[in-house]
XYZ file of C-alpha atoms in Angstrom:
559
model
C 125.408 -3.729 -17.819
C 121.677 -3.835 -19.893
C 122.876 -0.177 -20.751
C 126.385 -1.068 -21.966
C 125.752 -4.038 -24.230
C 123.577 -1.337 -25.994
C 122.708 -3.774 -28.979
C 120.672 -6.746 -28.498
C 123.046 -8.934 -30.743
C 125.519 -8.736 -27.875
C 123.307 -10.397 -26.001
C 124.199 -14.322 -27.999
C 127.991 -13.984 -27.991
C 127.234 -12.707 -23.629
C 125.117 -16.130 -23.450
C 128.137 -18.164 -25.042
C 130.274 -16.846 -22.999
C 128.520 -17.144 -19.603
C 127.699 -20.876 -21.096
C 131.551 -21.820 -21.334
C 132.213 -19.938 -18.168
C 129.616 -22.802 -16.334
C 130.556 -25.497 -18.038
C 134.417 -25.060 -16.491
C 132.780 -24.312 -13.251
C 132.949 -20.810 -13.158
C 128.893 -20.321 -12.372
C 129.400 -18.540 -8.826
C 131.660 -16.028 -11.306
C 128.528 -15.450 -13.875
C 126.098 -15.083 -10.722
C 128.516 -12.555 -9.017
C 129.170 -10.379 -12.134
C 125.267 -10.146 -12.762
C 125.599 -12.064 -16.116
C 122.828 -14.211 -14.908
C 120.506 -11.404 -14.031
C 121.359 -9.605 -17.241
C 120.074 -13.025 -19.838
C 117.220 -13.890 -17.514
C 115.957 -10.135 -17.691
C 116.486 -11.026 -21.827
C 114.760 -14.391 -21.712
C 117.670 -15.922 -21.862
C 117.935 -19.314 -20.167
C 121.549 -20.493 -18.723
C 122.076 -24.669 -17.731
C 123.497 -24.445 -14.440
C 125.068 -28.321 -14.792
C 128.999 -28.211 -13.594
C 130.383 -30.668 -15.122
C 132.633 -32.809 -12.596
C 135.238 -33.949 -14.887
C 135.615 -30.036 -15.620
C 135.741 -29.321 -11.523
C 138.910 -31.838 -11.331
C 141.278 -29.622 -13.194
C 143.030 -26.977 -11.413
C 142.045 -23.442 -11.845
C 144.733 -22.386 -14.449
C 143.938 -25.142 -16.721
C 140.362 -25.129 -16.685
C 140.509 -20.924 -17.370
C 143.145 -21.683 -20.312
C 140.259 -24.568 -21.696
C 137.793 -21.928 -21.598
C 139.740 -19.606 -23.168
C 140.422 -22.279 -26.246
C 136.439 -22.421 -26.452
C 135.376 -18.911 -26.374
C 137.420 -18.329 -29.458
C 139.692 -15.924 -31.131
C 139.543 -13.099 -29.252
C 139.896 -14.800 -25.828
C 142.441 -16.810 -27.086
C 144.030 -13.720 -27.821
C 143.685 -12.175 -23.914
C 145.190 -15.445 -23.100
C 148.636 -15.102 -24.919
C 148.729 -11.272 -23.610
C 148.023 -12.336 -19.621
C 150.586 -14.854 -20.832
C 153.147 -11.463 -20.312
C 152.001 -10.403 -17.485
C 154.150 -12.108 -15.160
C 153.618 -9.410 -12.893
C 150.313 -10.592 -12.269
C 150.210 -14.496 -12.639
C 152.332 -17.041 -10.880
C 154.239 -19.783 -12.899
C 151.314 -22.096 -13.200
C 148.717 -19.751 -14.559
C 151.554 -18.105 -17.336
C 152.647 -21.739 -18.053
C 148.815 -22.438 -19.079
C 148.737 -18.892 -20.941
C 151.416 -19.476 -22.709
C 150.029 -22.999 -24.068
C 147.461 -21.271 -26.043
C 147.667 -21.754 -29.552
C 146.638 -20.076 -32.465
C 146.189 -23.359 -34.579
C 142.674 -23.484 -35.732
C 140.748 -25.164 -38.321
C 141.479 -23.094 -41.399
C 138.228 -22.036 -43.629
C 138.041 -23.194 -47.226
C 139.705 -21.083 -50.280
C 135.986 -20.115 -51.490
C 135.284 -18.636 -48.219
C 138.396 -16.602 -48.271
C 138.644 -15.687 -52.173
C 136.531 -12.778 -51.952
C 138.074 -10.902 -49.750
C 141.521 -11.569 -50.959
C 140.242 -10.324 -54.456
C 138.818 -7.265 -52.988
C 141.758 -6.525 -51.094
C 144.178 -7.250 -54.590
C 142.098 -5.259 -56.732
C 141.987 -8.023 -58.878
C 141.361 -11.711 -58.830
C 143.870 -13.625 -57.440
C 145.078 -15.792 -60.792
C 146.068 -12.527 -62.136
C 148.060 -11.523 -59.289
C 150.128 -14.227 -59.060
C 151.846 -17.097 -61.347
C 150.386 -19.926 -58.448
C 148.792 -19.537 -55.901
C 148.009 -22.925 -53.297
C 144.603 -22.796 -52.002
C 145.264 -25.206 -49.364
C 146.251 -23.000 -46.432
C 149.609 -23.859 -45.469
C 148.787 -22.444 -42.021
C 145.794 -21.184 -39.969
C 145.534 -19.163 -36.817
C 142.539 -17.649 -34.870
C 142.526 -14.151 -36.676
C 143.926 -15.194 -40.103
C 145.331 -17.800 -42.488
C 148.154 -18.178 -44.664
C 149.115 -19.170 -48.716
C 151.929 -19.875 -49.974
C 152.441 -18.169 -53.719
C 154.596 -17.361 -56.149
C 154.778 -13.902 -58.563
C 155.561 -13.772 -61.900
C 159.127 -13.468 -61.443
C 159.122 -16.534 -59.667
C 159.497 -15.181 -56.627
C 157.843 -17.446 -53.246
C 155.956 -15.032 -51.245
C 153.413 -15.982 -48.513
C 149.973 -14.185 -48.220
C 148.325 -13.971 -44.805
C 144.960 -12.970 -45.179
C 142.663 -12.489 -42.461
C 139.503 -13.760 -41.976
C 136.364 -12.502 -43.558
C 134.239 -11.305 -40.622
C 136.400 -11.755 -37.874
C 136.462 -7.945 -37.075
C 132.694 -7.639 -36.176
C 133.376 -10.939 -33.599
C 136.574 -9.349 -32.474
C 135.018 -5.918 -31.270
C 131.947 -7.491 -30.102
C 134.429 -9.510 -27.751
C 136.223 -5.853 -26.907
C 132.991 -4.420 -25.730
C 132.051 -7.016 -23.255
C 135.338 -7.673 -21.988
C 135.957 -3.859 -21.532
C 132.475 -3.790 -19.326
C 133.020 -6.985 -17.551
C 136.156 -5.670 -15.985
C 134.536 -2.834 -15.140
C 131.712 -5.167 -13.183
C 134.671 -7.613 -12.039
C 137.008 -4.823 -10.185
C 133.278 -2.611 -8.632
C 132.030 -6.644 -7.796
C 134.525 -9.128 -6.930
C 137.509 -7.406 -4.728
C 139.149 -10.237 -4.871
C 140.496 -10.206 -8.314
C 141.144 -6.740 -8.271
C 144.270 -6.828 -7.682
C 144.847 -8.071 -11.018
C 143.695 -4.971 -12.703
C 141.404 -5.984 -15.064
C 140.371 -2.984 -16.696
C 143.687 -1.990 -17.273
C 144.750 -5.520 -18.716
C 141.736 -4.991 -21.375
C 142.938 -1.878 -22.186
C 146.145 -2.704 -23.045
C 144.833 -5.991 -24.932
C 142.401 -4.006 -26.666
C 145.623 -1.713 -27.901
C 147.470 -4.757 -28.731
C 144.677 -6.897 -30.261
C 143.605 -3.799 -32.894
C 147.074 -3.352 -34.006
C 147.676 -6.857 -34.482
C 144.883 -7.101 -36.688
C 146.265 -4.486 -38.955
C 148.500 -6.116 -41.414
C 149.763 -2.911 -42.649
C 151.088 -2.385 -39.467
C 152.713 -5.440 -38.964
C 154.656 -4.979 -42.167
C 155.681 -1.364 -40.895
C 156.793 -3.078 -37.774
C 158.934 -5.570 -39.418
C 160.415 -2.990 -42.096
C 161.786 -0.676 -38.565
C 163.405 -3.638 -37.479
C 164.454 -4.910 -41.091
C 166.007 -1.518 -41.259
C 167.842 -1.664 -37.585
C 169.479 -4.853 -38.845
C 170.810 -3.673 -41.790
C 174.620 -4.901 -41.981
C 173.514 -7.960 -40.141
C 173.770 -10.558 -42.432
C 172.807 -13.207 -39.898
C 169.351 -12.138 -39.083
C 166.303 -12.449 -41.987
C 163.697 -10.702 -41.576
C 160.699 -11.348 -45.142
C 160.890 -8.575 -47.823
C 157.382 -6.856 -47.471
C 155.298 -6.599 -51.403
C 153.539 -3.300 -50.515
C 151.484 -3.593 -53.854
C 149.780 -6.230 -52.217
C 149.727 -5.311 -48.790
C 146.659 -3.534 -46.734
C 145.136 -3.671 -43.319
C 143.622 -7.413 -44.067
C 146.084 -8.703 -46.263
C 150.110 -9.130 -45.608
C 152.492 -10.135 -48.568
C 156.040 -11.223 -47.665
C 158.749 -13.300 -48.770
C 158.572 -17.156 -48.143
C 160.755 -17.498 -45.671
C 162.700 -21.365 -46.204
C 163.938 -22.450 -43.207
C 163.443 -24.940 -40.139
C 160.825 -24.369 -37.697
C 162.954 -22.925 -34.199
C 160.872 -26.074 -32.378
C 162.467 -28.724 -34.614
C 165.637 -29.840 -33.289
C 165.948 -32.805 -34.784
C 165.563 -31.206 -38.505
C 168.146 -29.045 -36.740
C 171.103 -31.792 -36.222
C 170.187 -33.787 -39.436
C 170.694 -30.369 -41.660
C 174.307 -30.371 -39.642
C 173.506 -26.771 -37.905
C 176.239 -25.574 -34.708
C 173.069 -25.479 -32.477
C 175.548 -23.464 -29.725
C 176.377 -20.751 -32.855
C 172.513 -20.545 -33.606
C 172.323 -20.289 -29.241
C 174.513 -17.100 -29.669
C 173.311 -15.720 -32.863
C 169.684 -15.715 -31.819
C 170.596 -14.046 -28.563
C 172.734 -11.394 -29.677
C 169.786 -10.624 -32.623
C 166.902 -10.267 -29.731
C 169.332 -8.453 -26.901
C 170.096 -5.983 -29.784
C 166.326 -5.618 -30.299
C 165.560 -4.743 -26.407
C 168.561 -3.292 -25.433
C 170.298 -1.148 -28.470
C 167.422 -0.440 -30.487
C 164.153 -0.164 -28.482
C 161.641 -2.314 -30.688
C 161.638 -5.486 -30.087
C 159.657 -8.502 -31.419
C 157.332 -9.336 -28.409
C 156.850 -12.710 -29.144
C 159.559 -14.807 -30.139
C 158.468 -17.910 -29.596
C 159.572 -21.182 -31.206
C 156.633 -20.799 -33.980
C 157.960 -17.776 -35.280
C 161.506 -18.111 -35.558
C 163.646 -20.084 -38.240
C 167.136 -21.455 -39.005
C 168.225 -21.388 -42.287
C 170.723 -24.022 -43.370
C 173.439 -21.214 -43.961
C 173.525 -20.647 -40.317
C 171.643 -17.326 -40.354
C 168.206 -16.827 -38.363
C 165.032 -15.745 -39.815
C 162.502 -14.098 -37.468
C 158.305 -13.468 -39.008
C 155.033 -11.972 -37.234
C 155.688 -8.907 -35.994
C 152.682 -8.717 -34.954
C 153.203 -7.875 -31.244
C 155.944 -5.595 -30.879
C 157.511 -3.651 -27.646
C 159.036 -0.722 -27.274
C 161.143 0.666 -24.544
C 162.475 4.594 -24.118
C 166.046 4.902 -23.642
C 165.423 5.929 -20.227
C 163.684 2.649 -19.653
C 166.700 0.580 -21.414
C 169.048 2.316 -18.737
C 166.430 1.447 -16.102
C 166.837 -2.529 -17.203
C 170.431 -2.047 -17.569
C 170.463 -0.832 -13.997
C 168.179 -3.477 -12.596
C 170.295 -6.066 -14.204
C 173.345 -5.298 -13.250
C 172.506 -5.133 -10.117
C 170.916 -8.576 -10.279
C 174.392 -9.641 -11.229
C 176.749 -7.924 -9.305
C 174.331 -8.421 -5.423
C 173.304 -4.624 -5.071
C 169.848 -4.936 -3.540
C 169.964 -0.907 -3.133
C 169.757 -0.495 -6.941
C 167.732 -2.951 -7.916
C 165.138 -1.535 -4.858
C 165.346 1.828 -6.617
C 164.472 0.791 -10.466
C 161.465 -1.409 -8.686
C 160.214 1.491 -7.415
C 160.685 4.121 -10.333
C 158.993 1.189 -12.108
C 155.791 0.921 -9.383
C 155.445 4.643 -10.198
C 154.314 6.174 -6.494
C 152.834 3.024 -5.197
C 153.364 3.238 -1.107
C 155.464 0.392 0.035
C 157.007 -0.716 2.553
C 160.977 0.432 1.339
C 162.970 -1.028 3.906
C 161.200 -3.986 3.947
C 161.332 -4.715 -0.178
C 165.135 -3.763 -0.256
C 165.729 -6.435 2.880
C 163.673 -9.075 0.680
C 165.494 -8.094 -2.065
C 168.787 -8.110 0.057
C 168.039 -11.979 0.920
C 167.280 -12.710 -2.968
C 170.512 -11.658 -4.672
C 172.706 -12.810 -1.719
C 171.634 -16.659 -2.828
C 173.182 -15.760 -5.848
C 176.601 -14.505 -4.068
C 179.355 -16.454 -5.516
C 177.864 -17.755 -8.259
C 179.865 -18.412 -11.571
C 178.356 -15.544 -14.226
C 177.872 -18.084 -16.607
C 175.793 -19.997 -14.366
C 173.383 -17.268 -13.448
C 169.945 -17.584 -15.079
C 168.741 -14.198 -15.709
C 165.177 -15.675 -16.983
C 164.973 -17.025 -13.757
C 166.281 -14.332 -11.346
C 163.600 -11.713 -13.279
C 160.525 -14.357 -12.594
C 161.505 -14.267 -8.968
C 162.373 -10.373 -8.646
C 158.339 -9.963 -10.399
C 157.182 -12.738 -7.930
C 158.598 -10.377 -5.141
C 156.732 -7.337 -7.050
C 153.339 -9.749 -6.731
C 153.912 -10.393 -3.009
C 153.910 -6.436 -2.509
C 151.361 -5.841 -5.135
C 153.326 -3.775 -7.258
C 152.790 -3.976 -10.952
C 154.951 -3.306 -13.887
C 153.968 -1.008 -17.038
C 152.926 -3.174 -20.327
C 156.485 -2.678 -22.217
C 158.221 -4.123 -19.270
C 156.160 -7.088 -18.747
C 156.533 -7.536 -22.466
C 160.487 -7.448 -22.059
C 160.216 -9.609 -19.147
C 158.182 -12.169 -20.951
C 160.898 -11.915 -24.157
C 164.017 -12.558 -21.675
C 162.279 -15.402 -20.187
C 161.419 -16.915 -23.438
C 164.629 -16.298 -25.315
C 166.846 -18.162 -22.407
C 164.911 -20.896 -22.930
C 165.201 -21.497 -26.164
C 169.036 -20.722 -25.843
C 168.384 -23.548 -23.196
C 166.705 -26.145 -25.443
C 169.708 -25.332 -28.405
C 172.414 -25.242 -25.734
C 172.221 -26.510 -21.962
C 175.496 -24.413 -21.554
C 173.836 -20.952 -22.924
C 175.015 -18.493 -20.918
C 172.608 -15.761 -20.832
C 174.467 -13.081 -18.548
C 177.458 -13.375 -20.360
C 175.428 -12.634 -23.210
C 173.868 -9.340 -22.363
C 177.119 -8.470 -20.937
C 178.640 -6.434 -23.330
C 174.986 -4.829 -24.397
C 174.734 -3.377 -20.928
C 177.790 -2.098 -20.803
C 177.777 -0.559 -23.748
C 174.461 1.011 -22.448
C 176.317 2.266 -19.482
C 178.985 4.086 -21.359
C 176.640 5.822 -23.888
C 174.928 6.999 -20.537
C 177.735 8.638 -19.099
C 179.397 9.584 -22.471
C 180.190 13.262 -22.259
C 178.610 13.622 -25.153
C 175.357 12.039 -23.836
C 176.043 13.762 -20.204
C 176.172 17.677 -22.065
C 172.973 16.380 -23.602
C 170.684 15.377 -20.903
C 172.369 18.742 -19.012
C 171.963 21.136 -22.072
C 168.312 19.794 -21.994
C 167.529 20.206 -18.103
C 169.326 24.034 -18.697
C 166.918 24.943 -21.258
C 163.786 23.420 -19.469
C 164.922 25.734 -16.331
C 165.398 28.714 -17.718
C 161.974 28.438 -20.232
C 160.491 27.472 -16.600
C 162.244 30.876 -14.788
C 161.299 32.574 -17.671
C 157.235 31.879 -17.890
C 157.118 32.044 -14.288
C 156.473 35.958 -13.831
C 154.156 35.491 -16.262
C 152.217 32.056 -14.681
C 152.140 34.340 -11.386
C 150.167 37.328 -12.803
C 147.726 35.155 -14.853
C 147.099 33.380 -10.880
C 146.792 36.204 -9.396
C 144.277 37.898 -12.026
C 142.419 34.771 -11.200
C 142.193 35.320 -7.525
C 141.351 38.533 -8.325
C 138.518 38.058 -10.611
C 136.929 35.156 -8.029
C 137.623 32.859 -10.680
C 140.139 30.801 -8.790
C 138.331 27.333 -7.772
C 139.982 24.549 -5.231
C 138.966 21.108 -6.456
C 138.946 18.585 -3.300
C 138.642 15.094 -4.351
C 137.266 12.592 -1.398
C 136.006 9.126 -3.365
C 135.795 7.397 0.002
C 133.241 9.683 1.074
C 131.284 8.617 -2.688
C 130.085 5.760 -1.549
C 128.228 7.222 1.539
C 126.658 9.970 -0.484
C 125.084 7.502 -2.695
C 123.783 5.851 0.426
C 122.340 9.085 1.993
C 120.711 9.879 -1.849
C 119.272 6.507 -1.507
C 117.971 6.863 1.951
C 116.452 10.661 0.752
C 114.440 8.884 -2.251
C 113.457 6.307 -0.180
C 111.992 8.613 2.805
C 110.250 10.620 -0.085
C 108.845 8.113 -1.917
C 107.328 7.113 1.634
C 106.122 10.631 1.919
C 104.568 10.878 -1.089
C 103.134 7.055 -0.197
C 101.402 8.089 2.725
C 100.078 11.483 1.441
C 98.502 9.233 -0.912
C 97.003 7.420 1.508
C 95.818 9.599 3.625
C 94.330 11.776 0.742
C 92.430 8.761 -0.787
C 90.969 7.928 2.483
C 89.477 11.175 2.695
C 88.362 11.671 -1.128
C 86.775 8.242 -0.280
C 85.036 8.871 3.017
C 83.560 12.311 1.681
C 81.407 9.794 -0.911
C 77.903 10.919 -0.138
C 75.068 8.416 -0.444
C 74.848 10.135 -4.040
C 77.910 8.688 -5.241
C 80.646 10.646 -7.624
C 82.126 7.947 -9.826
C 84.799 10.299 -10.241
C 85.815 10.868 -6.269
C 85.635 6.896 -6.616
C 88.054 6.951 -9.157
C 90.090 9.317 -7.415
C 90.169 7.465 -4.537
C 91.394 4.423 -6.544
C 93.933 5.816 -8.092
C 95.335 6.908 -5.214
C 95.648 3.727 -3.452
C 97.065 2.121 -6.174
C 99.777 5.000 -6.470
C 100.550 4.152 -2.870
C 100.646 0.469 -3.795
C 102.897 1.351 -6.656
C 105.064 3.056 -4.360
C 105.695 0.717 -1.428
C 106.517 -1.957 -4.333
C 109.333 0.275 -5.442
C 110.548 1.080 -2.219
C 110.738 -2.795 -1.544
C 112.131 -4.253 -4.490
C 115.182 -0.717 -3.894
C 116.077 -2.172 -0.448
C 116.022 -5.703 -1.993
C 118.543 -4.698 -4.479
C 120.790 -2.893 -1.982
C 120.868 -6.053 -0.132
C 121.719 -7.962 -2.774
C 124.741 -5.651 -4.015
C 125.954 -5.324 0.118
């Protein structure tokens, strides 16, 4: 890990976080991970005080705490584990999902530099008004309401001066403590930490490219067109770069204010409806979907239409995926366990499971459901049980489904919270079927088998060729069989261990040996220089034996 931090200004934000990581009671985590042994090395000194207040809270809430202290970044991780309900249980994405953005914003002269530089001009020029008070701040940016010339309200969201350097710092340690967590701590393996970094660091980098964003929400802006009841913010790409995002104002009622809601006179089951038709459309018919649709980022305008911001986090799903969730739903809905089984399993891609077991689990799942009204089925809730099932077997889902999971689970309940009647499955009826039909369309059907035609016969076609090239090869002796065998790894590292070991002791007793002999064959006329000799040696040997004592001390302590 000395080797990977590579900088030694790493080495403060690593103290900070193994600091926070104590103070919640995660010290037996810092010790395991070598974080310790890594700042005491530095001359680094770590308070090992647990705080028992801290030791009270339950697991879940005390990581989501220190999550909220590390900062930004981790804040960050904690709103992408929050879609991973293929990992967590309810508790620990409950917690996730509590993490807020909402920080203290900085003030307008720390900001005002940047936003010049990234104008091209100073900011009074730029626009008729601009309010310096921040009219919102989150961990990687902050936001200010202005107006142009024209009059026009726009909203600038300008990121924070600096934050970048933090942000990759972050990226680098988190990227080599998962590394240290899955070789160290088996335990939490299972969770797949360096693959959950990977696909934060993915989503994190994106997200911090406003230019991006705004190319995000113009694809969707332009999937919506002839939709008058969705708004999605004009983007002002004069403006606009990777740190600074210029959009229309968007006037409506926050999606968490109900009451504002009633007392503007709103249908709250029409906005129930509208909302879910505008996000189904997103996953099902289009492909691109806003990932995060929670109350914070949606709005309803007091002509009944919906406006929707931050696409920052956006999914994406193939249309052989949408047919996939098609599948799995409607077999949710209609009891097959058989299909629902199979999509699991495309899904686990060539995980070994136990099949008839899953599909008999699976069996006993949907047949509580047998005879249920449609409109009383909660499809939110049968997809957090069917990925609690994929937990028990240790099956994970790829990031765009755990991301569409996350969305369905977090657009029924906000259809919940408008309507207690909102009847998600009849819904997302007539979106599935109408992905079933463009499956089996002829059209769609001469497609897929024009396609597989052409792929057969290029296949036939390169194939006499392919043969000659392998058999050249074979001729030539260039052929080579790679054989693969990382559970015998481990054991050659031992045995390469062992070798350096037994000749270091070699060496150690040649030295030995030859120094007693230099030293005995010291006449009464002494040679200062056989003396020397002769003490070099020993302390050689010394040397030696200290290195082969502190090697098996460290093997003991990884074992």
């Amino acid at each position: 890990m000395w080797e990977a931090l590579g900088t030694v200004r790493d080495l403060g934000r690593l103290q900070e976080i193994a600091a926070v990581l104590i103070r919640y009671g995660f010290g037996d985590v810092v010790r395991r991970v070598g974080l310790a042994d890594v700042l005491q090395r530095a001359g680094r000194l770590l308070h090992w005080n647990d705080s028992g207040q801290m030791l009270q809270m339950s697991a879940p809430v005390r990581v989501r705490r220190a999550m909220e202290d590390l900062g930004p970044t981790f804040v960050k991780l904690g709103q992408v584990l929050a879609t991973r309900v293929d990992l967590f249980p309810p508790e620990w994405i409950d917690q996730f999902s509590e993490l807020q953005n909402a920080v203290p914003a900085l003030p307008y002269d720390q900001v005002r530099g940047q936003l010049e530089a990234d104008l091209g001009q100073p900011p009074e020029q730029a626009f008729a008004r601009l309010e310096q008070r921040p009219m919102a701040a989150a961990s990687l940016a902050q936001a200010h309401r202005a107006w142009l010339h024209d009059g026009t309200p726009v909203v600038l969201k300008v990121r924070r001066p600096g934050i970048r350097d933090v942000v990759e710092a972050d990226l680098r340690l988190l990227a080599r403590l998962a590394e240290i967590i899955e070789a160290r701590l088996p335990d939490l393996r299972r969770y797949r930490p360096s693959e959950v970094v990977q696909q934060f660091t993915r989503s994190l980098r994106r997200e911090m490219d406003f230019a991006a964003e705004c190319r995000n929400a113009e694809r969707i802006a332009g999937n919506f067109a002839g939709h008058p009841e969705v708004l999605i913010p004009r983007v002002h790409w004069q403006w606009t770069c990777e740190s600074l995002n210029v959009q229309d104002f968007v006037d409506g009622i926050p999606g968490r204010d109900l009451q504002a809601v009633d007392a503007a006179g709103l249908d709250r089951v029409a906005l129930a409806h509208t909302g879910a038709a505008i996000i189904l459309k997103m996953v099902l018919d289009d492909g691109c979907f806003h990932a995060d649709p929670h109350p914070g980022n949606i709005f309803y305008l007091r002509d009944g239409r919906i406006g929707i911001i931050d696409f920052g986090m956006v999914g994406r799903l193939s249309e052989q995926r949408r047919f996939q969730v098609a599948r799995l739903l409607h077999g949710l809905v209609t009891q097959d366990p058989e299909a629902v089984t199979d999509v699991l399993l495309e899904w686990a891609g060539g995980v070994e499971v136990d099949e008839s077991r899953l599909q008999q689990d699976l069996g006993s799942f949907v047949d509580q459901y047998r005879g249920v009204p449609l409109k009383d089925l909660r499809i939110g809730l049968m997809l957090g049980d069917v990925t609690a099932l994929l937990r028990q077997y240790g099956l994970t889902l790829p990031a765009d489904l755990a991301l569409m999971i996350k969305t369905f689970l977090t657009l029924e309940g906000m259809g919940r919270q408008l309507d207690p009647d909102f009847d998600m499955a009849g819904a997302a009826r007539p979106f599935l079927e109408r992905i079933m039909r463009r499956r089996y369309a002829p059209r769609a059907v001469l497609r897929r088998g024009r396609r597989s035609l052409l792929g057969a016969l290029d296949l036939a076609g390169d194939l006499p060729r392919d043969m000659r090239r392998l058999l050249q090869a074979a001729r030539r002796g260039r052929m080579r069989l790679m054989v693969d065998t990382p559970g015998l790894k481990g054991f050659g590292d031992q045995v390469n261990r062992a070798a350096n070991r037994l000749t270091v002791g070699i060496v150690t007793a040649a030295l030995i040996i030859g120094s007693s002999i230099v030293m005995n064959s010291i006449g009464s006329g002494s040679n200062r220089w056989l003396l020397a000799l002769g003490v070099a040696g020993f302390l050689g040997a010394g040397l030696c034996g200290v290195w082969i004592l502190f090697s098996i001390w460290r093997s003991g302590r990884r074992s």
